[in-house]
Amino acid sequence: MPPPADIVKVAIEWPGAFPKLMEIDQVCASVWSLGNPENFALQIADATNFYITEKNRSDIKNGSILRLTTSPYQTALQLHERIQSTSMDAKLEALKDLANASRDITFAQEFINLDGISLLTQMVESGTERYQKLQKIMKPCFGDLLSFTLTAFVELMDHGIVSWDTFSVAFIKKIASFVNKTAMDTAVLQRSLAILESMVLNSQDLYHKVAQEITIGQLIPHLQGTDQDIQTYTIAVINALFLKAPEEKRQEMAHILAQKQLRSIILSNVIRSNTPINDEMAHQLYVLQVLNFNLLEDRMMTKMDPQDQAQRDIIFELRRIAFDVELEPNNSGSIEKRKSMYTRDYKKLGFINHVNPAVDFTQIPPGMLALDNMLYFARHHQDAYIRIVLENSSREDKHECPFGRSSIELTKMLCEILKVGELPSENCHDFHPMFFTHDRAFEEFFCICIQLLNKTWKEMRATSEDFNKVMQVVREQIMRALTAKPNSLDQFKSRLQNLSYTEILKIRQSERMNQEDFQSRPILELREKIQPEIMELIKQQRLNRLCEGTCFRKISSRRRQDKFWYCRLSPNHKVLHYGDLEESPQGEVPHDSLQDKLPVADIKAVITGKDCPHMKEKGALKQNKEVLELAFSVLYESDEYLNFIAPDKHEYCVWTDGLNALLGKEMTSEYTKSDMDTLLSMEMKLRLLDLENIQIPEAPPPIPKEPSNYDFVYDCN
């Protein structure tokens, strides 16, 4: 009879006593005959040290190691007293323990109930100078009292139990002072930046107070260092200030950022540094990119006023640059003649409304942003602008590309692609390095794309009726070029050169042939029918590989040279044979050299990654991520393990798949998914070949007789 579902086998540790293996459904301190059981609780015995509560006790699995320790309330009470100790050594140790314990929400709630947050803020406000003096005379191993104090504060506040609005101006000034100092401990600076970011994001009132205490100029030096964590937190604070600034102040702040050359500093010290950009930094760069583009929203949503002379002058400027004409005085020629001349030129410029092109810019989006882009293109890329306008205005075959209409629709499209006006996503890392290479990145982006549009229009030999088709192709060209994440606008332009209309047609054709877009019911039913056959084929391949065997490395903390062992599945799939080797085998390993064996029937489970016992052992070497990804263990009997470290990812997938197949479990490795996709796609295409009225012979055709002579052979020599 199987044990009840709420009974699990766990090991429980207690300081000064041997761990005990127990079956539990509820625990009391009577195991070690301890009094006052309400003063004790269970923790998960790993790096987190989280307390077991009613909410998470269902996560306890067979084989878990728990630690019997003091209850969250007792621990909080003890630490509350210890951090007020007059002994600096005792205070330091207490703050270290507090910083570690504060990650657990159960403990955090108890410590906060004891008014612990207020105690920490008082320590920061009053004890800073004293901490810094002590830091100079204390040994480095004691660390920094202030950094542990701030770490504990950050961890406690991250649980969202206490409101950020409760903090005094004195505390904010003190935290800001840590950021404004040029030489500050890295850990203190990092925590201080994190606190300021949270203050700004969580309270509009605190935003104003923080904005008064720190300036962009004081944050810039932190970006010029080499510590990516500090750089990330610095950009996060800038983003928070940008995001929470009132709309009327954002343009002012953007102007200050431009004056301080923030873009070029980020480009030089972050994007083009030798340190690879991690996910958090990528997210912050993406947020900054979005916030910069959102500055365009106001112009994007502003309609043109046809009666506004200043705005009308911009259209006159476009006409002047294109046709090299000076503005005629009002009394030159008849009014009708001038109107006729303007109408002719506006038609050549490609506006929809030839009489009053200002009407074209009343559509929002893109509003006035389209006109801004056109003027920028005309002034900063004058030769390209004049060439496009004159080239299309002189055509008489109805294949002219309307520059005005194209620019308006292209601006609208670019705003959609870059999601101008939308708030940044919390999980996105999609920043583009090329947008950090120019102060007017959006305008330059437009200039490249309008030339692309004109080129694609000619390649498609389009007419005005094909306008929407051309825009669809241009959108695809831009999206495909952006996917490559070019490092500069020149790289983006080069990428577009390779994505001609002909190339887009080839890509579309290839994708149509390769993608499995068979959505009809018969096709889906065929897939479902074939899938088990393919999975069985993959399973047999995995088991055959296990029968061939693999050489594995052993990891030892006492010797650096590699030790090897070999493991192989018996041909009847019932036993794993394994044994040690002196060196890596060059050929097949003799059967008699593998003295140890493990019956497959005794295997209980397959464990992978950091959950493996040999990845947890205290005596083991520090494992890097690569080794963790190759580690797996076989659990047999009650608590015995056979530990593996695969030579590469392929062998790891083969063995974990094969062992899971032996246990009747699903094979879930990425190689199984890849093999399934490849084989299933191939089988589907074979079965869907058009073979109507074609007889496929069961036997290969006979080899034809030799020819009577070889006179037809040409000797190349």
Short mmCIF file of C-alpha atoms in Angstrom, two decimals, residues 257-530:
data_model
loop_
_atom_site.label_atom_id
_atom_site.label_comp_id
_atom_site.label_asym_id
_atom_site.label_seq_id
_atom_site.Cartn_x
_atom_site.Cartn_y
_atom_site.Cartn_z
CA LEU A 257 20.97 64.30 -20.99
CA ALA A 258 22.08 65.45 -24.45
CA GLN A 259 24.23 68.22 -22.94
CA LYS A 260 25.90 65.71 -20.61
CA GLN A 261 26.52 63.42 -23.62
CA LEU A 262 24.78 60.50 -21.92
CA ARG A 263 24.27 58.67 -25.21
CA SER A 264 27.94 58.70 -26.22
CA ILE A 265 29.04 57.77 -22.67
CA ILE A 266 26.71 54.74 -22.67
CA LEU A 267 27.86 53.79 -26.17
CA SER A 268 31.56 53.94 -25.24
CA ASN A 269 31.49 52.56 -21.69
CA VAL A 270 28.61 50.08 -21.83
CA ILE A 271 27.57 48.97 -25.31
CA ARG A 272 31.06 48.89 -26.79
CA SER A 273 32.89 47.78 -23.65
CA ASN A 274 34.61 44.39 -23.47
CA THR A 275 32.09 43.15 -20.89
CA PRO A 276 29.15 41.23 -22.41
CA ILE A 277 25.82 42.94 -21.69
CA ASN A 278 23.74 40.91 -19.23
CA ASP A 279 19.93 40.67 -19.30
CA GLU A 280 19.33 43.36 -16.66
CA MET A 281 21.55 45.87 -18.44
CA ALA A 282 19.86 45.01 -21.75
CA HIS A 283 16.49 45.69 -20.12
CA GLN A 284 17.58 49.08 -18.78
CA LEU A 285 19.00 50.08 -22.19
CA TYR A 286 15.70 49.02 -23.77
CA VAL A 287 13.77 51.16 -21.27
CA LEU A 288 16.00 54.18 -21.99
CA GLN A 289 15.52 53.62 -25.73
CA VAL A 290 11.72 53.51 -25.33
CA LEU A 291 11.65 56.63 -23.14
CA ASN A 292 13.74 58.54 -25.68
CA PHE A 293 11.45 57.56 -28.55
CA ASN A 294 8.40 58.43 -26.47
CA LEU A 295 9.58 62.06 -26.55
CA LEU A 296 8.34 61.98 -30.16
CA GLU A 297 4.78 61.23 -29.08
CA ASP A 298 3.81 64.88 -28.68
CA ARG A 299 4.74 65.72 -32.30
CA MET A 300 3.26 62.42 -33.49
CA MET A 301 -0.12 63.33 -32.00
CA THR A 302 -0.09 67.01 -33.07
CA LYS A 303 -2.16 67.89 -36.12
CA MET A 304 -0.92 70.56 -38.46
CA ASP A 305 -2.84 73.80 -38.41
CA PRO A 306 -3.34 74.77 -42.08
CA GLN A 307 -3.63 78.43 -40.99
CA ASP A 308 -0.33 78.45 -39.05
CA GLN A 309 2.16 80.37 -41.19
CA ALA A 310 5.24 78.96 -39.39
CA GLN A 311 4.10 75.43 -40.16
CA ARG A 312 3.25 76.33 -43.75
CA ASP A 313 6.76 77.77 -44.12
CA ILE A 314 8.19 74.28 -43.54
CA ILE A 315 6.31 73.03 -46.62
CA PHE A 316 7.59 76.05 -48.58
CA GLU A 317 11.12 75.11 -47.46
CA LEU A 318 10.67 71.55 -48.78
CA ARG A 319 9.59 73.02 -52.14
CA ARG A 320 12.50 75.49 -52.19
CA ILE A 321 15.16 72.84 -51.51
CA ALA A 322 13.72 70.38 -54.03
CA PHE A 323 13.29 72.77 -56.95
CA ASP A 324 15.91 75.38 -56.07
CA VAL A 325 13.41 78.23 -56.19
CA GLU A 326 13.31 81.33 -54.02
CA LEU A 327 10.09 82.40 -52.35
CA GLU A 328 8.41 84.85 -54.68
CA PRO A 329 7.16 88.15 -53.23
CA ASN A 330 3.40 88.39 -52.97
CA ASN A 331 3.13 90.95 -55.76
CA SER A 332 5.06 88.89 -58.33
CA GLY A 333 2.69 87.59 -61.00
CA SER A 334 -0.97 86.90 -60.69
CA ILE A 335 -2.39 84.94 -57.76
CA GLU A 336 -3.75 82.30 -60.13
CA LYS A 337 -0.37 81.82 -61.74
CA ARG A 338 1.35 81.33 -58.37
CA LYS A 339 -1.34 78.90 -57.21
CA SER A 340 -0.93 76.90 -60.38
CA MET A 341 2.84 76.80 -59.89
CA TYR A 342 2.53 75.71 -56.26
CA THR A 343 0.00 73.02 -57.17
CA ARG A 344 2.34 71.66 -59.82
CA ASP A 345 5.29 71.53 -57.39
CA TYR A 346 3.27 69.98 -54.58
CA LYS A 347 2.14 67.28 -56.96
CA LYS A 348 5.78 66.60 -57.83
CA LEU A 349 6.58 66.41 -54.10
CA GLY A 350 4.02 63.61 -53.86
CA PHE A 351 1.42 65.15 -51.57
CA ILE A 352 -2.13 63.83 -51.73
CA ASN A 353 -3.66 67.30 -51.49
CA HIS A 354 -1.91 69.30 -54.24
CA VAL A 355 -3.69 72.54 -53.45
CA ASN A 356 -3.13 72.62 -49.69
CA PRO A 357 -0.62 69.93 -48.59
CA ALA A 358 -1.01 71.03 -44.95
CA VAL A 359 -4.19 68.92 -44.93
CA ASP A 360 -2.03 65.77 -45.39
CA PHE A 361 -0.53 66.34 -41.94
CA THR A 362 -3.83 66.50 -40.07
CA GLN A 363 -3.87 62.68 -39.74
CA ILE A 364 -2.63 61.46 -36.34
CA PRO A 365 -0.49 59.55 -36.01
CA PRO A 366 1.96 60.61 -37.48
CA GLY A 367 0.89 64.27 -37.40
CA MET A 368 3.67 66.85 -37.43
CA LEU A 369 6.35 64.20 -36.84
CA ALA A 370 6.17 63.25 -40.53
CA LEU A 371 6.81 66.86 -41.58
CA ASP A 372 9.72 67.09 -39.11
CA ASN A 373 11.27 63.98 -40.68
CA MET A 374 10.83 65.31 -44.22
CA LEU A 375 12.47 68.60 -43.33
CA TYR A 376 15.38 66.81 -41.58
CA PHE A 377 15.90 64.62 -44.64
CA ALA A 378 15.79 67.63 -46.98
CA ARG A 379 18.32 69.61 -44.92
CA HIS A 380 20.74 66.91 -43.77
CA HIS A 381 20.62 64.56 -46.79
CA GLN A 382 19.93 67.19 -49.42
CA ASP A 383 21.41 65.33 -52.41
CA ALA A 384 19.39 62.18 -51.70
CA TYR A 385 16.25 64.25 -51.14
CA ILE A 386 16.58 66.20 -54.39
CA ARG A 387 17.41 63.02 -56.34
CA ILE A 388 14.31 61.19 -55.05
CA VAL A 389 11.95 64.12 -55.71
CA LEU A 390 13.28 64.97 -59.19
CA GLU A 391 13.63 61.35 -60.21
CA ASN A 392 9.95 60.67 -59.50
CA SER A 393 8.56 64.02 -60.63
CA SER A 394 10.01 63.58 -64.12
CA ARG A 395 8.47 60.16 -64.78
CA GLU A 396 5.50 59.90 -67.11
CA ASP A 397 4.81 56.16 -66.87
CA LYS A 398 2.68 56.20 -63.69
CA HIS A 399 5.50 54.48 -61.78
CA GLU A 400 6.51 57.57 -59.78
CA CYS A 401 6.90 57.10 -56.00
CA PRO A 402 5.02 59.88 -54.16
CA PHE A 403 7.57 61.28 -51.70
CA GLY A 404 5.06 63.16 -49.50
CA ARG A 405 2.57 60.34 -49.10
CA SER A 406 5.38 57.80 -48.64
CA SER A 407 7.04 59.89 -45.91
CA ILE A 408 3.80 60.25 -43.97
CA GLU A 409 2.97 56.52 -44.12
CA LEU A 410 6.59 55.53 -43.43
CA THR A 411 6.74 57.73 -40.31
CA LYS A 412 3.54 56.12 -39.08
CA MET A 413 5.01 52.66 -39.72
CA LEU A 414 8.27 53.43 -37.91
CA CYS A 415 6.29 54.69 -34.90
CA GLU A 416 4.40 51.38 -34.86
CA ILE A 417 7.59 49.32 -35.17
CA LEU A 418 9.31 51.22 -32.35
CA LYS A 419 6.05 51.45 -30.34
CA VAL A 420 6.32 55.20 -29.84
CA GLY A 421 3.98 56.29 -27.05
CA GLU A 422 3.79 52.90 -25.32
CA LEU A 423 5.21 52.31 -21.85
CA PRO A 424 8.23 49.98 -21.68
CA SER A 425 7.56 46.31 -21.00
CA GLU A 426 8.83 44.92 -17.68
CA ASN A 427 10.42 41.83 -19.24
CA CYS A 428 11.75 43.07 -22.59
CA HIS A 429 15.49 43.23 -23.41
CA ASP A 430 15.06 44.33 -27.04
CA PHE A 431 17.36 47.35 -27.30
CA HIS A 432 19.11 48.26 -30.56
CA PRO A 433 22.73 49.45 -30.29
CA MET A 434 22.44 51.53 -33.48
CA PHE A 435 19.96 53.91 -31.83
CA PHE A 436 22.70 54.90 -29.36
CA THR A 437 25.11 55.92 -32.14
CA HIS A 438 23.42 59.20 -33.15
CA ASP A 439 21.80 62.12 -31.32
CA ARG A 440 19.02 62.22 -33.93
CA ALA A 441 18.65 58.44 -34.27
CA PHE A 442 14.96 58.39 -35.23
CA GLU A 443 15.42 61.00 -37.97
CA GLU A 444 18.45 59.14 -39.37
CA PHE A 445 16.46 55.90 -39.19
CA PHE A 446 13.74 57.59 -41.27
CA CYS A 447 16.27 58.89 -43.81
CA ILE A 448 17.64 55.39 -44.43
CA CYS A 449 14.16 53.88 -44.67
CA ILE A 450 12.71 56.51 -47.07
CA GLN A 451 15.57 55.78 -49.48
CA LEU A 452 14.86 52.07 -49.07
CA LEU A 453 11.19 52.68 -49.86
CA ASN A 454 12.08 54.53 -53.06
CA LYS A 455 14.48 51.74 -54.10
CA THR A 456 11.92 49.00 -53.38
CA TRP A 457 9.24 50.94 -55.28
CA LYS A 458 11.44 50.92 -58.39
CA GLU A 459 12.35 47.22 -57.97
CA MET A 460 8.64 46.35 -57.78
CA ARG A 461 7.81 48.67 -60.70
CA ALA A 462 4.92 49.83 -58.55
CA THR A 463 2.15 52.26 -59.35
CA SER A 464 -0.02 54.25 -56.96
CA GLU A 465 -2.39 51.26 -56.81
CA ASP A 466 0.45 49.14 -55.36
CA PHE A 467 1.20 51.59 -52.54
CA ASN A 468 0.05 49.30 -49.70
CA LYS A 469 1.92 46.31 -51.17
CA VAL A 470 5.14 48.32 -51.29
CA MET A 471 4.67 49.42 -47.68
CA GLN A 472 4.21 45.78 -46.61
CA VAL A 473 7.46 44.76 -48.33
CA VAL A 474 9.33 47.73 -46.80
CA ARG A 475 8.02 46.82 -43.36
CA GLU A 476 9.29 43.26 -43.80
CA GLN A 477 12.69 44.52 -44.98
CA ILE A 478 13.02 46.81 -41.94
CA MET A 479 11.88 44.15 -39.46
CA ARG A 480 14.28 41.55 -40.87
CA ALA A 481 17.18 44.02 -40.78
CA LEU A 482 16.38 44.99 -37.17
CA THR A 483 16.33 41.33 -36.14
CA ALA A 484 20.07 41.15 -36.81
CA LYS A 485 20.62 43.92 -34.16
CA PRO A 486 23.08 45.99 -36.25
CA ASN A 487 25.64 47.88 -34.18
CA SER A 488 25.44 51.03 -36.26
CA LEU A 489 23.19 52.81 -38.74
CA ASP A 490 25.71 51.99 -41.48
CA GLN A 491 25.40 48.28 -40.66
CA PHE A 492 21.63 48.63 -40.77
CA LYS A 493 21.90 50.27 -44.20
CA SER A 494 24.18 47.46 -45.43
CA ARG A 495 21.76 44.86 -44.15
CA LEU A 496 18.94 46.54 -46.09
CA GLN A 497 21.06 46.51 -49.25
CA ASN A 498 21.11 42.71 -49.03
CA LEU A 499 17.34 42.57 -48.53
CA SER A 500 16.21 43.64 -51.98
CA TYR A 501 12.71 42.92 -53.21
CA THR A 502 14.03 39.88 -55.10
CA GLU A 503 15.65 38.57 -51.91
CA ILE A 504 12.42 39.07 -49.96
CA LEU A 505 10.55 37.02 -52.58
CA LYS A 506 13.14 34.23 -52.25
CA ILE A 507 12.86 34.27 -48.44
CA ARG A 508 9.08 34.17 -48.60
CA GLN A 509 9.18 31.26 -51.05
CA SER A 510 11.67 29.37 -48.89
CA GLU A 511 9.60 29.93 -45.76
CA ARG A 512 6.46 28.78 -47.50
CA MET A 513 8.21 25.57 -48.49
CA ASN A 514 9.77 24.94 -45.09
CA GLN A 515 7.18 26.07 -42.62
CA GLU A 516 4.61 23.59 -41.48
CA ASP A 517 1.55 25.67 -42.12
CA PHE A 518 -0.67 22.64 -42.71
CA GLN A 519 -3.62 23.58 -40.57
CA SER A 520 -6.33 21.48 -42.19
CA ARG A 521 -7.83 18.77 -40.04
CA PRO A 522 -6.61 15.78 -42.14
CA ILE A 523 -3.04 17.08 -42.01
CA LEU A 524 -3.20 17.59 -38.24
CA GLU A 525 -4.58 14.08 -37.80
CA LEU A 526 -1.72 12.71 -39.90
CA ARG A 527 0.78 14.52 -37.68
CA GLU A 528 -0.78 13.05 -34.56
CA LYS A 529 -0.66 9.58 -36.11
CA ILE A 530 3.00 9.87 -37.13
#
